[in-house]
Amino acid sequence: MNDDDMRTMLIDYMGKGFLENIVALMKQDPSTVRFIADLLGDDSIMVRLGATALVEELAKEHRQTLAVAVPGLLVLLGHENPTIRGDAANVLGIIGDRSAMNALRGLQNDANPAVREIAEDVLREMGWDDA
């Protein structure tokens, strides 16, 4: 299956509520974690909520695997939709990869107050507000 087909399938499955299936897939094939940003950047709130739940579930036992998703999530911090920027900041906080720290600090100047608040909360929770 090529990347476009995999992306489409994951978005479709998440939209149908097949979170457990996607968790199982990503545990079995950690390379598929790279599609988390595609899920989180989708127009559907169901898909975005599922993506956050997916990261929360994977973070329990597979946190190191989630580092593969960080570059795509960093791109979402510049998304035109403030909800997606905030969701990306939140998910980066769940992952806790220190490579996201400077990008999250940049969101403290975001035009949207909710995005600024999320970034500040994540930085504080991770102990990165002083680092």
Coordinates of N, CA, C and O in Angstrom, one line a residue:
M1 N 0.9 -1.2 0.0 CA 0.0 0.0 0.0 C 0.9 1.2 0.0 O 1.8 1.3 0.8
N2 N 0.6 2.2 -0.9 CA 1.4 3.4 -0.9 C 1.0 4.4 0.2 O -0.1 4.2 0.8
D3 N 1.8 5.4 0.4 CA 1.5 6.4 1.5 C 0.1 7.1 1.3 O -0.6 7.3 2.3
D4 N -0.2 7.4 0.1 CA -1.5 8.1 -0.1 C -2.7 7.2 0.3 O -3.7 7.6 0.9
D5 N -2.6 5.9 -0.1 CA -3.6 4.9 0.2 C -3.7 4.7 1.7 O -4.8 4.6 2.3
M6 N -2.5 4.6 2.4 CA -2.5 4.4 3.8 C -3.1 5.6 4.5 O -3.9 5.5 5.5
R7 N -2.7 6.8 4.1 CA -3.2 8.1 4.7 C -4.8 8.1 4.6 O -5.5 8.3 5.6
T8 N -5.3 7.8 3.4 CA -6.7 7.8 3.2 C -7.4 6.8 4.0 O -8.4 7.0 4.6
M9 N -6.8 5.6 4.1 CA -7.4 4.5 4.9 C -7.5 4.9 6.4 O -8.5 4.7 7.1
L10 N -6.3 5.4 6.9 CA -6.3 5.8 8.3 C -7.3 6.9 8.7 O -8.0 6.8 9.7
I11 N -7.4 7.9 7.8 CA -8.4 9.0 8.0 C -9.8 8.4 8.0 O -10.6 8.7 8.8
D12 N -10.1 7.5 7.0 CA -11.4 6.9 6.9 C -11.7 6.1 8.1 O -12.8 6.2 8.7
Y13 N -10.8 5.2 8.5 CA -11.0 4.4 9.7 C -11.2 5.2 11.0 O -12.0 4.9 11.8
M14 N -10.4 6.3 11.1 CA -10.5 7.1 12.3 C -11.9 7.8 12.3 O -12.5 7.9 13.4
G15 N -12.3 8.2 11.2 CA -13.6 8.9 11.0 C -14.8 8.0 11.4 O -15.8 8.4 11.8
K16 N -14.5 6.7 11.2 CA -15.6 5.7 11.5 C -15.4 5.2 13.0 O -16.2 4.3 13.4
G17 N -14.4 5.7 13.7 CA -14.3 5.3 15.1 C -13.5 4.1 15.4 O -13.6 3.5 16.4
F18 N -12.6 3.7 14.4 CA -11.8 2.5 14.6 C -10.5 2.7 15.3 O -9.5 2.3 14.8
L19 N -10.6 3.5 16.3 CA -9.3 3.9 17.1 C -8.5 2.6 17.5 O -7.3 2.6 17.3
E20 N -9.2 1.7 18.1 CA -8.5 0.5 18.6 C -7.7 -0.2 17.4 O -6.6 -0.7 17.6
N21 N -8.3 -0.3 16.2 CA -7.6 -0.9 15.1 C -6.4 -0.1 14.7 O -5.3 -0.7 14.4
I22 N -6.5 1.2 14.7 CA -5.3 2.1 14.4 C -4.3 2.0 15.4 O -3.1 1.9 15.1
V23 N -4.6 1.9 16.7 CA -3.6 1.7 17.7 C -2.9 0.4 17.5 O -1.6 0.4 17.6
A24 N -3.6 -0.6 17.2 CA -3.0 -1.9 17.0 C -2.1 -1.9 15.8 O -1.0 -2.5 15.9
L25 N -2.5 -1.3 14.7 CA -1.7 -1.2 13.5 C -0.4 -0.4 13.9 O 0.7 -0.9 13.5
M26 N -0.5 0.7 14.6 CA 0.7 1.5 14.8 C 1.7 0.8 15.8 O 2.9 1.0 15.8
K27 N 1.1 0.0 16.7 CA 2.0 -0.8 17.6 C 2.7 -1.9 16.8 O 3.9 -2.2 17.0
Q28 N 2.0 -2.5 15.9 CA 2.5 -3.6 15.0 C 3.5 -3.0 14.0 O 4.6 -3.6 13.7
D29 N 3.2 -1.9 13.4 CA 4.1 -1.2 12.4 C 4.3 0.2 12.8 O 3.6 1.1 12.3
P30 N 5.3 0.4 13.6 CA 5.6 1.8 14.1 C 5.9 2.8 13.0 O 5.8 4.0 13.2
S31 N 6.2 2.4 11.8 CA 6.5 3.3 10.7 C 5.2 4.1 10.4 O 5.3 5.2 9.8
T32 N 4.0 3.6 10.7 CA 2.8 4.2 10.4 C 2.5 5.4 11.3 O 1.6 6.2 11.0
V33 N 3.3 5.6 12.4 CA 3.1 6.7 13.3 C 3.3 8.0 12.5 O 2.8 9.1 12.9
R34 N 4.1 8.0 11.4 CA 4.3 9.2 10.7 C 3.0 9.8 10.1 O 3.0 11.0 9.7
F35 N 1.9 9.1 10.1 CA 0.7 9.6 9.6 C -0.2 10.3 10.7 O -1.3 10.8 10.4
I36 N 0.3 10.4 11.9 CA -0.4 11.1 13.0 C -0.7 12.5 12.6 O -1.8 13.0 12.8
A37 N 0.2 13.2 12.0 CA 0.0 14.6 11.7 C -1.1 14.7 10.6 O -1.9 15.7 10.6
D38 N -1.2 13.8 9.7 CA -2.3 13.8 8.7 C -3.6 13.7 9.4 O -4.6 14.3 9.0
L39 N -3.7 12.8 10.4 CA -4.9 12.6 11.1 C -5.3 13.9 11.9 O -6.4 14.4 11.8
L40 N -4.3 14.5 12.5 CA -4.5 15.7 13.4 C -4.9 16.9 12.5 O -5.5 17.8 13.0
G41 N -4.4 16.9 11.3 CA -4.6 18.0 10.4 C -5.9 17.9 9.5 O -6.2 18.8 8.7
D42 N -6.7 16.8 9.8 CA -7.9 16.6 9.0 C -9.0 17.6 9.3 O -9.0 18.1 10.4
D43 N -9.9 17.8 8.4 CA -11.0 18.7 8.6 C -12.0 18.2 9.6 O -12.7 19.0 10.3
S44 N -12.1 16.9 9.8 CA -13.1 16.3 10.6 C -12.7 16.3 12.1 O -11.6 15.8 12.4
I45 N -13.6 16.8 12.9 CA -13.3 16.8 14.3 C -13.2 15.4 14.9 O -12.4 15.2 15.8
M46 N -14.0 14.5 14.4 CA -13.9 13.1 14.8 C -12.5 12.5 14.6 O -12.0 11.8 15.4
V47 N -11.9 12.8 13.4 CA -10.6 12.3 13.1 C -9.6 13.0 14.0 O -8.7 12.3 14.6
R48 N -9.7 14.3 14.2 CA -8.7 15.0 15.1 C -8.8 14.5 16.6 O -7.8 14.3 17.2
L49 N -10.0 14.3 17.1 CA -10.2 13.8 18.4 C -9.6 12.4 18.5 O -8.9 12.1 19.5
G50 N -9.9 11.6 17.5 CA -9.3 10.3 17.5 C -7.8 10.3 17.5 O -7.1 9.5 18.1
A51 N -7.2 11.2 16.8 CA -5.7 11.3 16.7 C -5.2 11.7 18.0 O -4.1 11.1 18.4
T52 N -5.8 12.6 18.8 CA -5.3 12.9 20.1 C -5.4 11.7 21.0 O -4.5 11.3 21.8
A53 N -6.5 10.9 21.0 CA -6.7 9.7 21.8 C -5.7 8.7 21.4 O -5.1 8.0 22.2
L54 N -5.4 8.6 20.1 CA -4.4 7.7 19.6 C -3.0 8.0 20.2 O -2.3 7.1 20.7
V55 N -2.6 9.2 20.2 CA -1.3 9.6 20.8 C -1.3 9.3 22.3 O -0.3 8.8 22.8
E56 N -2.4 9.6 23.0 CA -2.5 9.4 24.4 C -2.3 7.9 24.7 O -1.6 7.5 25.6
E57 N -2.9 7.0 23.9 CA -2.8 5.6 24.0 C -1.4 5.1 23.7 O -0.8 4.3 24.5
L58 N -0.8 5.6 22.7 CA 0.5 5.1 22.3 C 1.6 5.6 23.3 O 2.6 5.0 23.5
A59 N 1.3 6.8 23.9 CA 2.3 7.4 24.8 C 2.4 6.5 26.1 O 3.5 6.6 26.8
K60 N 1.5 5.7 26.4 CA 1.5 4.9 27.6 C 2.7 3.9 27.6 O 3.3 3.7 28.6
E61 N 2.9 3.3 26.4 CA 3.9 2.2 26.4 C 4.9 2.4 25.2 O 5.8 1.6 25.1
H62 N 4.6 3.3 24.3 CA 5.3 3.4 23.0 C 5.8 4.9 22.8 O 5.8 5.3 21.6
R63 N 6.0 5.6 23.8 CA 6.4 7.0 23.7 C 7.5 7.3 22.7 O 7.5 8.2 21.9
Q64 N 8.6 6.5 22.8 CA 9.7 6.7 22.0 C 9.4 6.5 20.5 O 9.9 7.2 19.6
T65 N 8.4 5.7 20.2 CA 8.0 5.5 18.8 C 7.3 6.8 18.2 O 7.4 7.1 17.1
L66 N 6.7 7.6 19.1 CA 6.0 8.8 18.7 C 6.9 9.9 18.2 O 6.5 10.8 17.5
A67 N 8.2 9.8 18.4 CA 9.2 10.8 17.9 C 9.1 10.9 16.4 O 9.3 12.0 15.9
V68 N 8.7 9.8 15.7 CA 8.6 9.9 14.3 C 7.5 10.8 13.8 O 7.6 11.4 12.8
A69 N 6.5 11.1 14.7 CA 5.4 12.0 14.3 C 5.7 13.4 14.5 O 5.1 14.3 14.0
V70 N 6.8 13.7 15.3 CA 7.1 15.1 15.7 C 7.3 16.1 14.5 O 6.7 17.1 14.5
P71 N 8.1 15.7 13.5 CA 8.3 16.7 12.4 C 7.0 17.1 11.7 O 6.8 18.3 11.5
G72 N 6.1 16.2 11.5 CA 4.8 16.5 10.9 C 3.9 17.4 11.8 O 3.2 18.3 11.3
L73 N 4.0 17.1 13.1 CA 3.3 17.9 14.0 C 3.8 19.3 14.1 O 3.0 20.3 14.3
L74 N 5.1 19.5 14.0 CA 5.7 20.8 14.1 C 5.2 21.6 12.9 O 5.0 22.8 13.0
V75 N 5.0 21.0 11.7 CA 4.5 21.7 10.6 C 3.1 22.2 10.9 O 2.7 23.3 10.5
L76 N 2.3 21.4 11.6 CA 0.9 21.8 11.9 C 0.8 23.0 12.8 O -0.2 23.7 12.9
L77 N 1.9 23.3 13.5 CA 1.9 24.5 14.4 C 1.8 25.8 13.6 O 1.4 26.8 14.1
G78 N 2.0 25.7 12.3 CA 1.9 26.9 11.4 C 0.6 26.8 10.6 O 0.4 27.6 9.6
H79 N -0.3 25.9 10.9 CA -1.5 25.7 10.1 C -2.4 26.9 10.2 O -2.4 27.6 11.2
E80 N -3.2 27.2 9.2 CA -4.0 28.4 9.2 C -5.2 28.3 10.2 O -5.7 29.3 10.7
N81 N -5.6 27.1 10.5 CA -6.7 26.9 11.5 C -6.1 26.9 12.9 O -5.3 26.0 13.2
P82 N -6.5 27.8 13.7 CA -6.0 27.9 15.1 C -6.4 26.6 15.9 O -5.6 26.2 16.8
T83 N -7.5 26.0 15.6 CA -7.8 24.7 16.4 C -6.8 23.7 16.1 O -6.3 23.0 17.0
I84 N -6.4 23.5 14.8 CA -5.4 22.5 14.5 C -4.0 22.9 15.1 O -3.3 22.0 15.6
R85 N -3.7 24.2 15.1 CA -2.4 24.6 15.8 C -2.4 24.2 17.3 O -1.5 23.7 17.8
G86 N -3.6 24.5 17.9 CA -3.7 24.2 19.3 C -3.7 22.7 19.6 O -3.0 22.2 20.5
D87 N -4.3 21.9 18.7 CA -4.3 20.5 18.9 C -2.9 19.9 18.7 O -2.5 19.0 19.4
A88 N -2.2 20.5 17.7 CA -0.8 20.0 17.5 C 0.1 20.3 18.7 O 0.9 19.5 19.1
A89 N -0.1 21.5 19.3 CA 0.7 21.9 20.5 C 0.3 20.9 21.6 O 1.2 20.4 22.3
N90 N -0.9 20.6 21.8 CA -1.4 19.7 22.9 C -0.7 18.3 22.7 O -0.2 17.7 23.6
V91 N -0.8 17.8 21.5 CA -0.3 16.5 21.2 C 1.3 16.5 21.3 O 1.8 15.5 21.8
L92 N 1.9 17.5 20.9 CA 3.4 17.6 21.2 C 3.7 17.6 22.6 O 4.7 17.0 23.1
G93 N 2.8 18.2 23.5 CA 3.0 18.1 24.9 C 2.8 16.7 25.4 O 3.5 16.2 26.3
I94 N 1.9 15.9 24.9 CA 1.6 14.5 25.3 C 2.9 13.7 24.9 O 3.3 12.9 25.7
I95 N 3.4 13.9 23.7 CA 4.6 13.2 23.3 C 5.8 13.6 24.2 O 6.6 12.7 24.6
G96 N 6.0 14.9 24.4 CA 7.0 15.3 25.3 C 8.4 15.3 24.7 O 9.4 15.3 25.5
D97 N 8.5 15.4 23.4 CA 9.8 15.4 22.8 C 10.4 16.8 22.9 O 9.8 17.7 22.4
R98 N 11.6 16.9 23.5 CA 12.2 18.2 23.7 C 12.5 19.0 22.4 O 12.6 20.2 22.5
S99 N 12.5 18.3 21.3 CA 12.8 19.0 20.0 C 11.7 20.0 19.7 O 11.9 20.8 18.8
A100 N 10.5 19.8 20.3 CA 9.4 20.7 20.0 C 9.4 22.0 20.9 O 8.6 22.9 20.6
M101 N 10.3 22.0 21.8 CA 10.3 23.1 22.8 C 10.3 24.5 22.2 O 9.5 25.4 22.5
N102 N 11.2 24.8 21.3 CA 11.4 26.1 20.7 C 10.2 26.5 19.8 O 9.7 27.6 19.8
A103 N 9.6 25.5 19.1 CA 8.4 25.8 18.3 C 7.2 26.1 19.2 O 6.5 27.0 18.8
L104 N 7.1 25.4 20.3 CA 6.0 25.7 21.2 C 6.2 27.1 21.8 O 5.2 27.8 22.0
R105 N 7.4 27.4 22.1 CA 7.7 28.8 22.6 C 7.2 29.8 21.6 O 6.7 30.9 22.0
G106 N 7.4 29.6 20.3 CA 7.0 30.5 19.3 C 5.5 30.7 19.3 O 5.0 31.8 18.9
L107 N 4.8 29.7 19.7 CA 3.3 29.8 19.8 C 2.8 30.8 20.9 O 1.7 31.2 20.9
Q108 N 3.7 31.1 21.8 CA 3.3 32.1 22.8 C 3.0 33.4 22.3 O 2.4 34.3 22.9
N109 N 3.4 33.7 21.0 CA 3.1 34.9 20.3 C 2.0 34.7 19.2 O 1.9 35.6 18.4
D110 N 1.3 33.6 19.3 CA 0.3 33.3 18.2 C -0.8 34.4 18.3 O -1.1 34.9 19.3
A111 N -1.4 34.6 17.1 CA -2.5 35.6 17.0 C -3.7 35.2 17.8 O -4.5 36.0 18.2
N112 N -3.9 33.9 18.0 CA -5.1 33.3 18.7 C -4.8 33.1 20.2 O -3.9 32.4 20.5
P113 N -5.6 33.7 21.0 CA -5.4 33.6 22.5 C -5.5 32.1 23.0 O -4.7 31.8 23.9
A114 N -6.3 31.4 22.4 CA -6.5 30.0 22.9 C -5.2 29.2 22.5 O -4.7 28.3 23.3
V115 N -4.6 29.4 21.4 CA -3.4 28.7 21.0 C -2.3 29.2 21.9 O -1.5 28.3 22.4
R116 N -2.2 30.5 22.2 CA -1.2 30.9 23.1 C -1.3 30.2 24.5 O -0.3 29.8 25.1
E117 N -2.5 30.1 25.0 CA -2.8 29.5 26.3 C -2.4 28.0 26.3 O -1.7 27.5 27.2
I118 N -2.7 27.3 25.2 CA -2.3 25.9 25.1 C -0.8 25.8 25.1 O -0.3 24.9 25.8
A119 N -0.1 26.6 24.3 CA 1.3 26.5 24.3 C 1.9 26.8 25.6 O 2.8 26.1 26.1
E120 N 1.4 27.8 26.3 CA 1.9 28.1 27.6 C 1.7 27.0 28.6 O 2.6 26.7 29.4
D121 N 0.5 26.4 28.6 CA 0.2 25.3 29.5 C 1.1 24.1 29.2 O 1.6 23.5 30.1
V122 N 1.3 23.8 27.9 CA 2.2 22.7 27.6 C 3.6 22.9 28.1 O 4.3 22.1 28.7
L123 N 4.1 24.1 27.8 CA 5.5 24.5 28.2 C 5.6 24.4 29.8 O 6.6 23.9 30.3
R124 N 4.6 24.9 30.5 CA 4.7 24.8 31.9 C 4.6 23.3 32.4 O 5.4 22.9 33.3
E125 N 3.7 22.6 31.8 CA 3.5 21.2 32.3 C 4.8 20.4 32.0 O 5.1 19.4 32.8
M126 N 5.5 20.7 30.9 CA 6.7 19.9 30.6 C 8.0 20.5 31.3 O 9.0 19.9 31.2
G127 N 7.8 21.6 32.0 CA 8.9 22.2 32.7 C 9.8 23.0 31.7 O 11.0 23.2 32.0
W128 N 9.3 23.3 30.6 CA 10.1 24.0 29.5 C 9.9 25.5 29.6 O 10.5 26.2 28.7
D129 N 9.1 26.0 30.5 CA 8.8 27.4 30.5 C 10.1 28.2 31.0 O 10.2 29.4 30.7
D130 N 11.0 27.6 31.6 CA 12.2 28.3 32.1 C 13.4 27.8 31.4 O 14.5 28.4 31.5
A131 N 13.3 26.6 30.7 CA 14.5 25.9 30.1 C 15.2 26.8 29.0 O 14.6 27.6 28.4

